[in-house]
Amino acid sequence: MSETAQQSPHHIDVKEFHPRAQAAIHNPKIRQNFRKAMDGLMTKRKSAFEGWDLETLRDLGANIRLRALANLPDLLEQLEQKLTENGIKVHWAVDSDDACQIVRDICVARDAKSVIKGKSMVSEEMELNHYLEEQGITALESDLGEYIVQLAGETPSHIIMPAIHKNTGEISELMHEKTGTDLSHDVEYLTTAARLQLREKFMNADVGVSGVNFAVAETGTLCLVENEGNGRMTTTVPPCHIAVTGIEKVVPNLEDVTALMALLTRSATGQHITTYFNMISGPRKPDEMDGPEEVHLVLVDNGRSSIYQDNELLDTLRCIRCGACMNHCPVYTRVGGHTYGTTYPGPIGKILMPHLIGLDEGRHLPTASSLCGACGEVCPVKIPIPDLLVRLRQESVDGDKLHPAKVNGHGAKRGAMEAMVWKGWSWMHARPGAYRFGTNMAARFRKLQPGKIGGWTQFRTAPKLASKTLHERMKERGQ
Amino acid sequence: MVDSIKVYPAKPSKVYFYGTCLVDMFYPDAGMAGIQLLEREGIEVIFPQNQTCCGQPAYTSGYHDEARAVAKAQLGLFPEDWPIVVPSGSCGGMMRKHYPALFKDTSDEMKAAEIAGRVWELTDFLLHVCHIKLDDLGEPTTVAMHTSCSARREMGVAEVGPKLLGQLKNVNLVEQVRAEECCGFGGTFAIRHPEISGAMVSEKVDAIVDTGAKDFVTTDCGCLMNIDGYAEKNRKSLSGQHILSFLWERTNGTKGEPS
């Protein structure tokens, strides 16, 4: 249950958010690692956008994503057609299990025993490594952060920087223990050691699996953003490349990618541009020197098409997975990514995961926010995350008559006691006479006010009622 | 989120004052200070006695039927087309930004939208509509400021407080690190997730104390209650005030209860 859990996400109980949060809050190492990392990322993002008209660029990004989503079914058909023309085989997966089986079937058909993986959050969502291992196929992560997390037997704690919860010392110890490298705080040495370990695996892998940042419908191009070159190796060295992506990642044209790229890299890591930008348009042609013999794309739904049915929730699908909302979230900074117990942590996780796992499981997620709005403020494609959190809170207690409930498990968080308290609160505040009587009495008998108020007075003194309400003061003045 | 373009009205002769339930019960001085600042600007202040709460606590907790019942009781309080001023970015944000959504597809939709368009956060109104000029009568002092998240991000008034305080010649305004970060109040969040909220407010208090300021001001009573309550419980030498109380005291030359 802690950040050092040696468990597959299969065994993490999402509902246990509270105890995990408490443990993280009391873990100075976790607090320090996240605070330092997030402070750095916030500063870098800010300076990366200096000199840009950020609001205009965000509007552009939001519009590109909205336009793509408005035409999603047509774009997906166009994408499939273009990819097929380019020689890429397209597969459709309804859910994670389906997607895993498609990957397995491709591996089995090639008699593949080893898979090398580039970074892909959808594959985390599918728990692909776990699945392949059960099928006797080894899957090795080649992104440095993912590699570290895999060595530790953990899941990523951030969608862009999977091992951000560990500092150099912890990584050094882990690599020493698992791979026999020397204990060292020299980042260069550790990186080179990991690179050498991975290089050999690349040469011998039967299949490369990667994610997709943008799938361009017009040209049938799969775009992959990365810094380490491992994505490029994964997609070119093994004889077979399987890309996996959520169905929402499609954009109409290549021009759309330029604006989204400018927003993605700056929002994520504060980089103006990444070291590598791969554009994959098909398998190796007869006259080409390198590249895989076959390329597949697995389009994963896994609950996305049900979000697509709702005009508000649809906005969740705009996400370009930059992680800026996590970097700026005061809650994420305090508790770290593993506390959430979900594939996607932080603000985007709180609005995306309830769709993937239902509100029975994820009912605590939307409440774990002070609604400060920092996530919505930095989102490069202007997803109204705070509004969606409120919408999901509503679904989790009500499934309001005005909005037919759309999320599985709606009403899971409604408790009889809590509902009654709100009913009573509503009754009194909807009746001015009752309200004035109640508040006047509270002021009159303020000495009887309880000194302890649940979680509030655990950290603070109780608020002090004034001797006269503003209503009374104004009444005395003749109003 | 924040309006990209804000169109301020001309300075009116009358305004409606929406006090908020926290001001009403816990910080009526802040309400009186706001009212007297407006009156000093030559504006007549109308305080509808039937006002209660904007409905936000139930709204953000997901109980929208309950929130709507309370909000509906406020819709009839402002019959004339005068601006509605609110001494809170949070309640102001609820009325301006969320009423239209709350009443969408109901018979009150138009009414809610009309009222939303007249709601102003009070410091923003004083600066940009009243063009208030503040004459500092107080002793030299150092203060820090905490702008609530809703004032900052929903109402777009992050710059307003510092500008108003900047007019006070004897006030040295200092900025804490991570000034834009949430203090951890978040309404029911502070009670649902006490540990996380506690961690947030403790770091906020440390950041303010580190500036050397012994006093801080804020735009919202929720944040005030949170930061002040933590400082008091943990015996930090820090105490807070609503920015309106502070402005009134500095410019009226009196401390304590406004009349």
mmCIF file of N, CA and C in Angstrom, chain A residues 340-395:
data_model
loop_
_atom_site.group_PDB
_atom_site.id
_atom_site.type_symbol
_atom_site.label_atom_id
_atom_site.label_comp_id
_atom_site.label_asym_id
_atom_site.label_seq_id
_atom_site.Cartn_x
_atom_site.Cartn_y
_atom_site.Cartn_z
ATOM 1 N N TYR A 340 -3.281 7.246 -5.163
ATOM 2 C CA TYR A 340 -4.557 7.160 -5.878
ATOM 3 C C TYR A 340 -4.929 5.698 -6.174
ATOM 4 N N GLY A 341 -3.904 4.861 -6.348
ATOM 5 C CA GLY A 341 -4.174 3.444 -6.633
ATOM 6 C C GLY A 341 -4.755 3.221 -8.014
ATOM 7 N N THR A 342 -4.554 4.194 -8.906
ATOM 8 C CA THR A 342 -5.144 4.110 -10.241
ATOM 9 C C THR A 342 -4.067 4.289 -11.305
ATOM 10 N N THR A 343 -4.347 3.869 -12.523
ATOM 11 C CA THR A 343 -3.357 4.011 -13.597
ATOM 12 C C THR A 343 -2.999 5.475 -13.805
ATOM 13 N N TYR A 344 -4.037 6.312 -13.893
ATOM 14 C CA TYR A 344 -3.805 7.750 -14.063
ATOM 15 C C TYR A 344 -4.057 8.409 -12.710
ATOM 16 N N PRO A 345 -3.034 9.027 -12.112
ATOM 17 C CA PRO A 345 -3.253 9.686 -10.821
ATOM 18 C C PRO A 345 -3.576 11.167 -11.021
ATOM 19 N N GLY A 346 -3.705 11.883 -9.923
ATOM 20 C CA GLY A 346 -3.867 13.337 -9.973
ATOM 21 C C GLY A 346 -5.210 13.754 -10.567
ATOM 22 N N PRO A 347 -5.331 15.045 -10.890
ATOM 23 C CA PRO A 347 -6.618 15.574 -11.362
ATOM 24 C C PRO A 347 -7.210 14.838 -12.567
ATOM 25 N N ILE A 348 -6.392 14.567 -13.581
ATOM 26 C CA ILE A 348 -6.956 13.890 -14.759
ATOM 27 C C ILE A 348 -7.417 12.480 -14.378
ATOM 28 N N GLY A 349 -6.676 11.850 -13.462
ATOM 29 C CA GLY A 349 -7.073 10.521 -12.996
ATOM 30 C C GLY A 349 -8.413 10.552 -12.284
ATOM 31 N N LYS A 350 -8.630 11.657 -11.537
ATOM 32 C CA LYS A 350 -9.881 11.754 -10.779
ATOM 33 C C LYS A 350 -11.095 11.872 -11.694
ATOM 34 N N ILE A 351 -10.889 12.427 -12.897
ATOM 35 C CA ILE A 351 -12.048 12.528 -13.795
ATOM 36 C C ILE A 351 -12.072 11.407 -14.843
ATOM 37 N N LEU A 352 -10.932 10.796 -15.093
ATOM 38 C CA LEU A 352 -10.892 9.726 -16.105
ATOM 39 C C LEU A 352 -11.176 8.350 -15.496
ATOM 40 N N MET A 353 -10.582 8.083 -14.332
ATOM 41 C CA MET A 353 -10.688 6.741 -13.770
ATOM 42 C C MET A 353 -12.114 6.305 -13.438
ATOM 43 N N PRO A 354 -12.980 7.216 -12.915
ATOM 44 C CA PRO A 354 -14.345 6.755 -12.640
ATOM 45 C C PRO A 354 -15.031 6.155 -13.871
ATOM 46 N N HIS A 355 -14.623 6.599 -15.062
ATOM 47 C CA HIS A 355 -15.217 6.023 -16.266
ATOM 48 C C HIS A 355 -14.670 4.645 -16.545
ATOM 49 N N LEU A 356 -13.398 4.468 -16.223
ATOM 50 C CA LEU A 356 -12.749 3.196 -16.535
ATOM 51 C C LEU A 356 -13.092 2.129 -15.502
ATOM 52 N N ILE A 357 -13.230 2.532 -14.236
ATOM 53 C CA ILE A 357 -13.443 1.531 -13.187
ATOM 54 C C ILE A 357 -14.801 1.658 -12.506
ATOM 55 N N GLY A 358 -15.553 2.722 -12.805
ATOM 56 C CA GLY A 358 -16.873 2.922 -12.195
ATOM 57 C C GLY A 358 -16.776 3.631 -10.854
ATOM 58 N N LEU A 359 -17.889 4.208 -10.421
ATOM 59 C CA LEU A 359 -17.886 4.963 -9.164
ATOM 60 C C LEU A 359 -17.992 4.074 -7.927
ATOM 61 N N ASP A 360 -18.362 2.816 -8.119
ATOM 62 C CA ASP A 360 -18.339 1.908 -6.969
ATOM 63 C C ASP A 360 -16.918 1.846 -6.423
ATOM 64 N N GLU A 361 -15.974 1.692 -7.358
ATOM 65 C CA GLU A 361 -14.564 1.614 -6.975
ATOM 66 C C GLU A 361 -13.978 3.007 -6.724
ATOM 67 N N GLY A 362 -14.258 3.922 -7.631
ATOM 68 C CA GLY A 362 -13.530 5.202 -7.635
ATOM 69 C C GLY A 362 -14.280 6.352 -7.006
ATOM 70 N N ARG A 363 -15.204 6.062 -6.088
ATOM 71 C CA ARG A 363 -16.052 7.140 -5.576
ATOM 72 C C ARG A 363 -15.311 8.167 -4.736
ATOM 73 N N HIS A 364 -14.164 7.800 -4.183
ATOM 74 C CA HIS A 364 -13.417 8.763 -3.366
ATOM 75 C C HIS A 364 -12.607 9.734 -4.226
ATOM 76 N N LEU A 365 -12.366 9.341 -5.459
ATOM 77 C CA LEU A 365 -11.450 10.147 -6.272
ATOM 78 C C LEU A 365 -11.932 11.589 -6.480
ATOM 79 N N PRO A 366 -13.186 11.804 -6.913
ATOM 80 C CA PRO A 366 -13.587 13.200 -7.170
ATOM 81 C C PRO A 366 -13.630 14.093 -5.922
ATOM 82 N N THR A 367 -13.719 13.504 -4.730
ATOM 83 C CA THR A 367 -13.773 14.354 -3.531
ATOM 84 C C THR A 367 -12.380 14.775 -3.061
ATOM 85 N N ALA A 368 -11.358 14.066 -3.531
ATOM 86 C CA ALA A 368 -10.005 14.350 -3.038
ATOM 87 C C ALA A 368 -9.406 15.557 -3.749
ATOM 88 N N SER A 369 -10.133 16.670 -3.701
ATOM 89 C CA SER A 369 -9.689 17.895 -4.353
ATOM 90 C C SER A 369 -10.273 19.072 -3.600
ATOM 91 N N SER A 370 -9.489 20.139 -3.452
ATOM 92 C CA SER A 370 -10.027 21.342 -2.812
ATOM 93 C C SER A 370 -10.688 22.238 -3.849
ATOM 94 N N LEU A 371 -10.797 21.743 -5.082
ATOM 95 C CA LEU A 371 -11.361 22.517 -6.201
ATOM 96 C C LEU A 371 -10.646 23.858 -6.360
ATOM 97 N N CYS A 372 -9.339 23.844 -6.165
ATOM 98 C CA CYS A 372 -8.598 25.109 -6.239
ATOM 99 C C CYS A 372 -8.477 25.615 -7.666
ATOM 100 N N GLY A 373 -8.635 24.710 -8.626
ATOM 101 C CA GLY A 373 -8.665 25.146 -10.020
ATOM 102 C C GLY A 373 -7.308 25.240 -10.700
ATOM 103 N N ALA A 374 -6.227 24.886 -9.975
ATOM 104 C CA ALA A 374 -4.896 24.983 -10.589
ATOM 105 C C ALA A 374 -4.791 24.059 -11.807
ATOM 106 N N CYS A 375 -5.459 22.893 -11.733
ATOM 107 C CA CYS A 375 -5.405 21.930 -12.838
ATOM 108 C C CYS A 375 -6.044 22.492 -14.099
ATOM 109 N N GLY A 376 -7.219 23.104 -13.924
ATOM 110 C CA GLY A 376 -7.911 23.680 -15.073
ATOM 111 C C GLY A 376 -7.143 24.861 -15.653
ATOM 112 N N GLU A 377 -6.464 25.584 -14.767
ATOM 113 C CA GLU A 377 -5.726 26.764 -15.194
ATOM 114 C C GLU A 377 -4.538 26.410 -16.097
ATOM 115 N N VAL A 378 -3.907 25.260 -15.840
ATOM 116 C CA VAL A 378 -2.724 24.915 -16.626
ATOM 117 C C VAL A 378 -3.019 23.957 -17.770
ATOM 118 N N CYS A 379 -4.183 23.347 -17.762
ATOM 119 C CA CYS A 379 -4.468 22.343 -18.802
ATOM 120 C C CYS A 379 -4.299 22.954 -20.193
ATOM 121 N N PRO A 380 -3.400 22.381 -21.014
ATOM 122 C CA PRO A 380 -3.112 23.004 -22.313
ATOM 123 C C PRO A 380 -4.282 22.944 -23.283
ATOM 124 N N VAL A 381 -5.234 22.038 -23.033
ATOM 125 C CA VAL A 381 -6.387 21.961 -23.935
ATOM 126 C C VAL A 381 -7.675 22.348 -23.201
ATOM 127 N N LYS A 382 -7.475 23.083 -22.088
ATOM 128 C CA LYS A 382 -8.588 23.701 -21.356
ATOM 129 C C LYS A 382 -9.695 22.746 -20.932
ATOM 130 N N ILE A 383 -9.331 21.580 -20.440
ATOM 131 C CA ILE A 383 -10.358 20.684 -19.892
ATOM 132 C C ILE A 383 -10.852 21.319 -18.590
ATOM 133 N N PRO A 384 -12.163 21.516 -18.444
ATOM 134 C CA PRO A 384 -12.663 22.139 -17.206
ATOM 135 C C PRO A 384 -12.671 21.113 -16.068
ATOM 136 N N ILE A 385 -11.487 20.745 -15.608
ATOM 137 C CA ILE A 385 -11.365 19.648 -14.633
ATOM 138 C C ILE A 385 -12.179 19.908 -13.366
ATOM 139 N N PRO A 386 -12.114 21.132 -12.763
ATOM 140 C CA PRO A 386 -12.911 21.338 -11.540
ATOM 141 C C PRO A 386 -14.407 21.124 -11.777
ATOM 142 N N ASP A 387 -14.918 21.595 -12.903
ATOM 143 C CA ASP A 387 -16.347 21.411 -13.196
ATOM 144 C C ASP A 387 -16.687 19.922 -13.323
ATOM 145 N N LEU A 388 -15.767 19.170 -13.934
ATOM 146 C CA LEU A 388 -16.025 17.739 -14.109
ATOM 147 C C LEU A 388 -15.943 17.001 -12.773
ATOM 148 N N LEU A 389 -15.088 17.508 -11.880
ATOM 149 C CA LEU A 389 -15.024 16.912 -10.537
ATOM 150 C C LEU A 389 -16.367 17.090 -9.829
ATOM 151 N N VAL A 390 -16.935 18.287 -9.968
ATOM 152 C CA VAL A 390 -18.235 18.554 -9.342
ATOM 153 C C VAL A 390 -19.307 17.666 -9.977
ATOM 154 N N ARG A 391 -19.259 17.551 -11.294
ATOM 155 C CA ARG A 391 -20.227 16.700 -11.991
ATOM 156 C C ARG A 391 -20.142 15.242 -11.471
ATOM 157 N N LEU A 392 -18.915 14.760 -11.303
ATOM 158 C CA LEU A 392 -18.753 13.374 -10.838
ATOM 159 C C LEU A 392 -19.132 13.218 -9.372
ATOM 160 N N ARG A 393 -18.931 14.278 -8.584
ATOM 161 C CA ARG A 393 -19.394 14.234 -7.189
ATOM 162 C C ARG A 393 -20.910 14.083 -7.185
ATOM 163 N N GLN A 394 -21.537 14.818 -8.096
ATOM 164 C CA GLN A 394 -22.985 14.749 -8.209
ATOM 165 C C GLN A 394 -23.420 13.332 -8.597
ATOM 166 N N GLU A 395 -22.707 12.759 -9.566
ATOM 167 C CA GLU A 395 -23.031 11.389 -9.979
ATOM 168 C C GLU A 395 -22.833 10.413 -8.824
#
